[in-house]
N, CA, C and O of each residue as an XYZ file, in Angstrom:
564
protein
N     146.860    116.597     76.003
C     146.982    115.393     76.804
C     147.517    115.726     78.202
O     147.029    115.191     79.197
N     148.537    116.625     78.276
C     149.096    116.992     79.566
C     148.034    117.684     80.435
O     147.951    117.459     81.642
N     147.236    118.521     79.790
C     146.186    119.222     80.528
C     145.178    118.218     81.092
O     144.741    118.368     82.233
N     144.807    117.211     80.325
C     143.877    116.184     80.766
C     144.452    115.416     81.956
O     143.745    115.195     82.940
N     145.694    115.014     81.887
C     146.323    114.282     82.983
C     146.425    115.138     84.235
O     146.196    114.651     85.342
N     146.767    116.411     84.067
C     146.846    117.311     85.208
C     145.472    117.450     85.880
O     145.367    117.412     87.106
N     144.421    117.610     85.063
C     143.062    117.739     85.595
C     142.656    116.462     86.320
O     142.075    116.529     87.403
N     142.949    115.307     85.745
C     142.625    114.026     86.360
C     143.362    113.863     87.680
O     142.766    113.444     88.673
N     144.633    114.186     87.705
C     145.440    114.092     88.918
C     144.892    115.031     90.001
O     144.765    114.635     91.159
N     144.570    116.262     89.626
C     144.040    117.229     90.582
C     142.702    116.757     91.161
O     142.458    116.908     92.358
N     141.846    116.193     90.328
C     140.551    115.693     90.793
C     140.744    114.540     91.777
O     140.051    114.468     92.792
N     141.678    113.645     91.482
C     141.945    112.515     92.376
C     142.509    113.014     93.704
O     142.153    112.495     94.762
N     143.370    114.001     93.658
C     143.957    114.551     94.860
C     142.897    115.198     95.741
O     142.893    114.989     96.954
N     142.008    115.974     95.155
C     140.946    116.631     95.917
C     139.944    115.631     96.465
O     139.411    115.830     97.557
N     139.679    114.571     95.739
C     138.768    113.538     96.208
C     139.324    112.875     97.453
O     138.566    112.529     98.359
N     140.626    112.693     97.512
C     141.255    112.094     98.675
C     141.178    112.959     99.908
O     141.375    112.454    101.013
N     140.903    114.226     99.770
C     140.807    115.150    100.901
C     139.366    115.322    101.378
O     139.105    116.151    102.250
N     138.451    114.573    100.835
C     137.033    114.793    101.124
C     136.710    114.703    102.605
O     135.821    115.420    103.064
N     137.387    113.858    103.376
C     137.086    113.708    104.793
C     137.401    114.932    105.618
O     136.973    115.010    106.770
N     138.133    115.894    105.078
C     138.503    117.076    105.827
C     137.458    118.169    105.777
O     137.561    119.140    106.526
N     136.463    118.050    104.929
C     135.461    119.095    104.797
C     134.362    118.889    105.827
O     133.980    117.747    106.081
N     133.836    119.962    106.435
C     132.855    119.825    107.507
C     131.548    119.179    107.071
O     130.859    118.579    107.896
N     131.189    119.288    105.789
C     129.921    118.687    105.355
C     130.003    117.176    105.274
O     128.984    116.524    105.048
N     131.176    116.601    105.450
C     131.326    115.149    105.451
C     131.128    114.560    106.842
O     131.087    113.338    106.989
N     131.005    115.394    107.857
C     130.852    114.901    109.208
C     129.431    114.372    109.387
O     128.492    114.915    108.805
N     129.266    113.317    110.188
C     127.924    112.774    110.408
C     127.048    113.778    111.142
O     127.538    114.593    111.924
N     125.759    113.712    110.882
C     124.840    114.629    111.529
C     124.401    114.052    112.869
O     124.378    112.837    113.060
N     124.061    114.921    113.767
C     123.587    114.552    115.094
C     122.202    115.157    115.265
O     122.072    116.381    115.312
N     121.146    114.318    115.360
C     119.789    114.857    115.438
C     119.528    115.661    116.694
O     118.529    116.376    116.764
N     120.399    115.565    117.691
C     120.184    116.313    118.922
C     120.983    117.606    118.956
O     120.943    118.321    119.957
N     121.713    117.929    117.878
C     122.526    119.139    117.825
C     121.753    120.242    117.117
O     121.553    120.169    115.905
N     121.307    121.278    117.861
C     120.500    122.322    117.224
C     121.262    123.104    116.164
O     120.644    123.697    115.279
N     122.578    123.120    116.232
C     123.354    123.857    115.234
C     123.316    123.182    113.875
O     123.646    123.805    112.865
N     122.916    121.908    113.834
C     122.907    121.166    112.580
C     121.521    121.064    111.943
O     121.390    120.482    110.866
N     120.492    121.609    112.577
C     119.152    121.368    112.033
C     118.761    122.281    110.882
O     117.738    122.035    110.243
N     119.529    123.322    110.592
C     119.306    124.144    109.413
C     117.934    124.777    109.311
O     117.416    124.925    108.204
N     117.327    125.156    110.426
C     116.037    125.828    110.377
C     114.871    124.900    110.132
O     113.819    125.336    109.663
N     115.035    123.648    110.434
C     113.955    122.688    110.283
C     114.035    121.684    111.424
O     114.916    121.777    112.279
N     113.123    120.731    111.435
C     113.177    119.688    112.450
C     113.834    118.450    111.852
O     113.951    118.311    110.634
N     114.251    117.572    112.725
C     114.837    116.302    112.293
C     113.838    115.189    112.530
O     113.085    115.206    113.503
N     113.842    114.237    111.641
C     113.007    113.051    111.813
C     113.926    111.883    112.092
O     114.878    111.649    111.347
N     113.650    111.141    113.162
C     114.470    110.001    113.530
C     113.582    108.782    113.739
O     112.358    108.891    113.807
N     114.214    107.635    113.839
C     113.472    106.395    114.061
C     113.082    106.270    115.534
O     113.602    106.981    116.394
N     112.176    105.371    115.797
C     111.750    105.095    117.160
C     112.948    104.600    117.984
O     113.105    104.989    119.141
N     113.785    103.750    117.398
C     114.965    103.241    118.099
C     115.927    104.363    118.465
O     116.499    104.356    119.555
N     116.111    105.333    117.561
C     116.975    106.469    117.868
C     116.390    107.317    118.996
O     117.126    107.821    119.843
N     115.076    107.470    119.005
C     114.423    108.229    120.083
C     114.618    107.519    121.418
O     114.897    108.163    122.430
N     114.474    106.215    121.424
C     114.662    105.449    122.661
C     116.102    105.595    123.153
O     116.335    105.738    124.354
N     117.063    105.560    122.237
C     118.468    105.722    122.619
C     118.705    107.098    123.240
O     119.450    107.214    124.213
N     118.084    108.137    122.693
C     118.207    109.478    123.265
C     117.599    109.503    124.662
O     118.197    110.045    125.592
N     116.413    108.920    124.813
C     115.739    108.906    126.109
C     116.547    108.133    127.146
O     116.574    108.506    128.318
N     117.200    107.063    126.719
C     117.997    106.244    127.640
C     119.342    106.877    127.977
O     119.873    106.665    129.066
N     119.896    107.657    127.043
C     121.260    108.131    127.222
C     121.444    109.600    127.517
O     122.566    110.036    127.779
N     120.374    110.380    127.484
C     120.510    111.817    127.689
C     119.540    112.303    128.753
O     118.637    111.583    129.180
N     119.750    113.532    129.164
C     118.838    114.189    130.102
C     118.532    115.575    129.563
O     119.158    116.033    128.608
N     117.570    116.235    130.178
C     117.275    117.614    129.819
C     116.418    117.790    128.588
O     116.330    118.897    128.057
N     115.790    116.740    128.121
C     114.922    116.824    126.947
C     113.468    116.819    127.397
O     113.159    116.500    128.545
N     112.585    117.176    126.480
C     111.144    117.087    126.704
C     110.578    116.098    125.698
O     110.928    116.127    124.518
N     109.704    115.227    126.174
C     108.937    114.347    125.290
C     107.582    115.024    125.126
O     106.848    115.212    126.095
N     107.263    115.385    123.892
C     106.046    116.144    123.615
C     105.050    115.303    122.839
O     105.314    114.886    121.711
N     103.909    115.060    123.455
C     102.800    114.345    122.832
C     101.851    115.405    122.279
O     101.340    116.232    123.034
N     101.612    115.388    120.964
C     100.777    116.427    120.355
C      99.379    115.922    119.975
O      98.690    116.525    119.153
N      98.977    114.801    120.590
C      97.616    114.301    120.360
C      96.617    115.107    121.181
O      97.000    115.949    121.993
N      95.348    114.842    120.961
C      94.302    115.504    121.736
C      94.406    115.092    123.212
O      95.022    114.075    123.533
N      93.813    115.873    124.092
C      93.860    115.615    125.531
C      93.281    114.242    125.863
O      93.846    113.524    126.688
N      92.169    113.865    125.239
C      91.559    112.567    125.529
C      92.455    111.406    125.090
O      92.492    110.372    125.756
N      93.174    111.566    123.979
C      94.103    110.534    123.529
C      95.274    110.397    124.505
O      95.698    109.290    124.835
N      95.790    111.549    124.963
C      96.881    111.558    125.926
C      96.454    110.857    127.209
O      97.214    110.071    127.775
N      95.235    111.142    127.667
C      94.731    110.552    128.904
C      94.587    109.033    128.794
O      94.743    108.321    129.786
N      94.295    108.544    127.606
C      94.126    107.100    127.411
C      95.447    106.353    127.542
O      95.448    105.167    127.873
N      96.557    107.012    127.294
C      97.865    106.380    127.438
C      98.921    107.150    126.668
O      98.715    107.530    125.516
N     100.063    107.378    127.324
C     101.145    108.125    126.699
C     102.488    107.587    127.184
O     102.545    106.792    128.123
N     103.555    108.021    126.544
C     104.903    107.633    126.937
C     105.194    108.263    128.299
O     104.933    109.450    128.496
N     105.731    107.482    129.241
C     106.025    108.033    130.564
C     106.907    109.281    130.475
O     107.903    109.305    129.751
N     106.524    110.306    131.218
C     107.277    111.550    131.250
C     106.887    112.561    130.184
O     107.382    113.688    130.186
N     106.005    112.170    129.277
C     105.593    113.080    128.201
C     104.686    114.177    128.740
O     103.969    113.995    129.724
N     104.740    115.323    128.066
C     103.777    116.379    128.332
C     102.879    116.509    127.105
O     103.258    116.118    126.001
N     101.707    117.053    127.308
C     100.726    117.142    126.235
C     100.465    118.589    125.838
O     100.022    119.409    126.643
N     100.753    118.875    124.574
C     100.365    120.146    123.949
C      99.757    119.748    122.607
O     100.491    119.475    121.657
N      98.431    119.710    122.514
C      97.800    119.258    121.275
C      98.239    120.069    120.052
O      98.407    121.286    120.128
N      98.415    119.390    118.951
C      98.824    120.025    117.694
C      97.902    121.198    117.353
O      98.360    122.245    116.896
N      96.615    121.011    117.578
C      95.639    122.039    117.232
C      95.836    123.325    118.042
O      95.411    124.398    117.614
N      96.474    123.220    119.203
C      96.669    124.407    120.043
C      97.984    125.124    119.748
O      98.226    126.208    120.279
N      98.836    124.533    118.909
C     100.096    125.183    118.552
C      99.812    126.144    117.409
O      99.419    125.734    116.317
N     100.015    127.421    117.675
C      99.723    128.434    116.663
C     100.859    129.420    116.558
O     102.009    129.045    116.333
N     100.529    130.673    116.723
C     101.549    131.715    116.585
C     101.989    132.285    117.924
O     102.898    133.113    117.977
N     101.355    131.850    119.002
C     101.692    132.395    120.309
C     102.718    131.569    121.060
O     103.105    130.481    120.633
N     103.149    132.112    122.188
C     104.094    131.410    123.045
C     103.431    130.164    123.637
O     102.214    130.118    123.818
N     104.254    129.159    123.934
C     103.764    127.917    124.528
C     104.360    127.819    125.928
O     105.546    127.519    126.067
N     103.564    128.064    126.968
C     104.092    128.090    128.338
C     104.787    126.780    128.747
O     105.743    126.802    129.522
N     104.317    125.668    128.237
C     104.913    124.374    128.591
C     106.296    124.180    127.966
O     107.043    123.291    128.374
N     106.635    125.012    126.978
C     107.906    124.889    126.258
C     108.643    126.236    126.284
O     108.767    126.886    125.246
N     109.129    126.659    127.447
C     109.733    127.994    127.541
C     111.106    128.117    126.890
O     111.468    129.204    126.439
N     111.879    127.037    126.829
C     113.249    127.093    126.302
C     113.250    126.666    124.835
O     113.087    125.485    124.531
N     113.429    127.607    123.944
C     113.358    127.307    122.512
C     114.569    126.555    121.985
O     114.572    126.129    120.830
N     115.601    126.384    122.811
C     116.784    125.631    122.393
C     116.830    124.233    122.995
O     117.713    123.445    122.656
N     115.898    123.916    123.879
C     115.869    122.609    124.529
C     115.501    121.524    123.518
O     114.714    121.757    122.601
N     116.072    120.351    123.694
C     115.735    119.210    122.846
C     114.304    118.789    123.135
O     113.956    118.478    124.274
N     113.474    118.780    122.088
C     112.068    118.387    122.217
C     111.823    117.225    121.267
O     111.965    117.360    120.052
N     111.452    116.079    121.837
C     111.140    114.873    121.077
C     109.631    114.829    120.879
O     108.885    114.741    121.854
N     109.173    114.889    119.639
C     107.747    115.050    119.336
C     107.164    113.763    118.752
O     107.749    113.141    117.865
N     105.995    113.381    119.273
C     105.269    112.237    118.711
C     103.767    112.481    118.780
O     103.296    113.380    119.477
N     103.022    111.653    118.034
C     101.556    111.698    118.068
C     101.034    110.264    118.036
O     101.607    109.383    118.676
N      99.968    110.026    117.308
C      99.422    108.670    117.206
C     100.114    107.891    116.101
O     100.588    106.776    116.321
N     100.173    108.488    114.896
C     100.717    107.762    113.748
C     101.928    108.431    113.107
O     102.634    107.801    112.319
N     102.179    109.690    113.431
C     103.299    110.418    112.849
C     102.903    111.616    112.014
O     103.762    112.428    111.672
N     101.638    111.754    111.676
C     101.195    112.873    110.846
C     101.149    114.185    111.635
O     101.753    115.179    111.231
N     100.438    114.180    112.748
C     100.329    115.410    113.545
C     101.670    115.833    114.138
O     101.924    117.024    114.312
N     102.534    114.854    114.451
C     103.840    115.224    115.009
C     104.688    115.957    113.973
O     105.462    116.845    114.330
N     104.557    115.604    112.718
C     105.266    116.337    111.656
C     104.704    117.754    111.530
O     105.460    118.719    111.413
N     103.381    117.873    111.553
C     102.751    119.202    111.480
C     103.173    120.068    112.658
O     103.528    121.234    112.487
N     103.131    119.492    113.853
C     103.494    120.238    115.053
C     104.968    120.635    115.016
O     105.321    121.743    115.421
N     105.823    119.745    114.538
C     107.255    120.044    114.452
C     107.503    121.224    113.527
O     108.319    122.094    113.833
N     106.805    121.257    112.399
C     106.940    122.385    111.472
C     106.493    123.690    112.135
O     107.138    124.726    111.972
N     105.395    123.634    112.878
C     104.902    124.832    113.551
C     105.874    125.298    114.634
O     106.097    126.497    114.797
N     106.448    124.354    115.368
C     107.391    124.720    116.420
C     108.636    125.389    115.837
O     109.133    126.370    116.389
N     109.130    124.863    114.733
C     110.282    125.486    114.079
C     109.919    126.902    113.631
O     110.717    127.827    113.783
N     108.714    127.073    113.078
C     108.273    128.399    112.637
C     108.170    129.377    113.813
O     108.300    130.587    113.627
N     107.937    128.856    115.021
C     107.856    129.687    116.221
C     109.235    129.967    116.816
O     109.346    130.683    117.811
N     110.287    129.405    116.212
C     111.643    129.698    116.671
C     112.311    128.618    117.486
O     113.416    128.826    117.988
N     111.679    127.475    117.635
C     112.310    126.368    118.351
C     113.405    125.780    117.456
O     113.205    125.571    116.259
N     114.558    125.519    118.060
C     115.733    125.158    117.257
C     116.192    123.716    117.404
O     117.129    123.297    116.724
N     115.546    122.946    118.282
C     116.035    121.595    118.542
C     114.876    120.600    118.592
O     114.668    119.913    119.592
N     114.134    120.540    117.499
C     112.950    119.693    117.408
C     113.311    118.397    116.698
O     113.893    118.401    115.613
N     112.949    117.277    117.342
C     113.202    115.958    116.773
C     111.883    115.194    116.766
O     111.297    114.960    117.823
N     111.420    114.810    115.597
C     110.144    114.105    115.429
C     110.433    112.619    115.269
O     111.298    112.233    114.484
N     109.704    111.779    116.019
C     109.980    110.344    115.941
C     108.767    109.469    115.681
O     108.802    108.273    115.970
N     107.710    110.028    115.150
C     106.612    109.191    114.686
C     105.442    109.121    115.638
O     105.077    110.101    116.287
N     104.849    107.907    115.706
C     103.619    107.737    116.447
C     103.690    106.676    117.520
O     104.496    105.747    117.466
N     102.822    106.846    118.495
C     102.772    105.918    119.619
C     102.303    104.531    119.176
O     102.510    103.547    119.886
N     101.677    104.455    118.015
C     101.280    103.146    117.491
C     102.470    102.218    117.331
O     102.322    100.999    117.422
N     103.650    102.778    117.094
C     104.863    101.986    116.913
C     105.728    101.928    118.166
O     106.810    101.342    118.137
N     105.279    102.516    119.249
C     106.071    102.580    120.473
C     106.192    101.193    121.111
O     105.179    100.581    121.451
N     107.434    100.687    121.277
C     107.609     99.347    121.827
C     107.629     99.314    123.351
O     107.565     98.235    123.940
N     107.715    100.469    123.998
C     107.822    100.527    125.452
C     106.466    100.629    126.117
O     105.415    100.485    125.492
N     106.536    100.884    127.414
C     105.303    100.996    128.196
C     104.613    102.331    127.924
O     105.224    103.286    127.444
N     103.346    102.364    128.239
C     102.587    103.605    128.234
C     101.881    103.711    129.583
O     101.636    102.711    130.258
N     101.567    104.930    129.952
C     100.874    105.153    131.217
C      99.645    106.007    130.958
O      99.668    106.893    130.103
N      98.565    105.743    131.698
C      97.398    106.615    131.576
C      97.695    107.924    132.296
O      98.540    107.978    133.190
N      97.002    108.959    131.902
C      97.290    110.240    132.538
C      96.152    111.204    132.475
O      95.046    110.883    132.041
N      96.454    112.397    132.921
C      95.472    113.468    133.030
C      94.901    113.856    131.707
O      94.056    114.749    131.637
């Protein structure tokens, strides 16, 4: 009985210390140290908050060139998913820079994000498709 009470007391004591462990801290999708060798997926609202509140990021549209030309998020650059392979990407020279990735519906942006991580990019954040984009779009090259 004493052993049971001691074990119960010890478990309760350790449970009360849970907030001190680093794995209890909230994650930050823009922190490359927290991505664990993969990309992060965030909501459209979270992407908008990043775009409104931060600088130094890239908005990457991975649709085809003709889709990009028809309309894209202002400030986005276009590197089609199909062109992301095993080689360097001149448009994305800094592998630690925050890159916000989108496509039309969210499928190609997930594929492209996986490929970018495999190429060594450490700060990839995928936020879905332009179909759900509530902001303006601009036609482009």
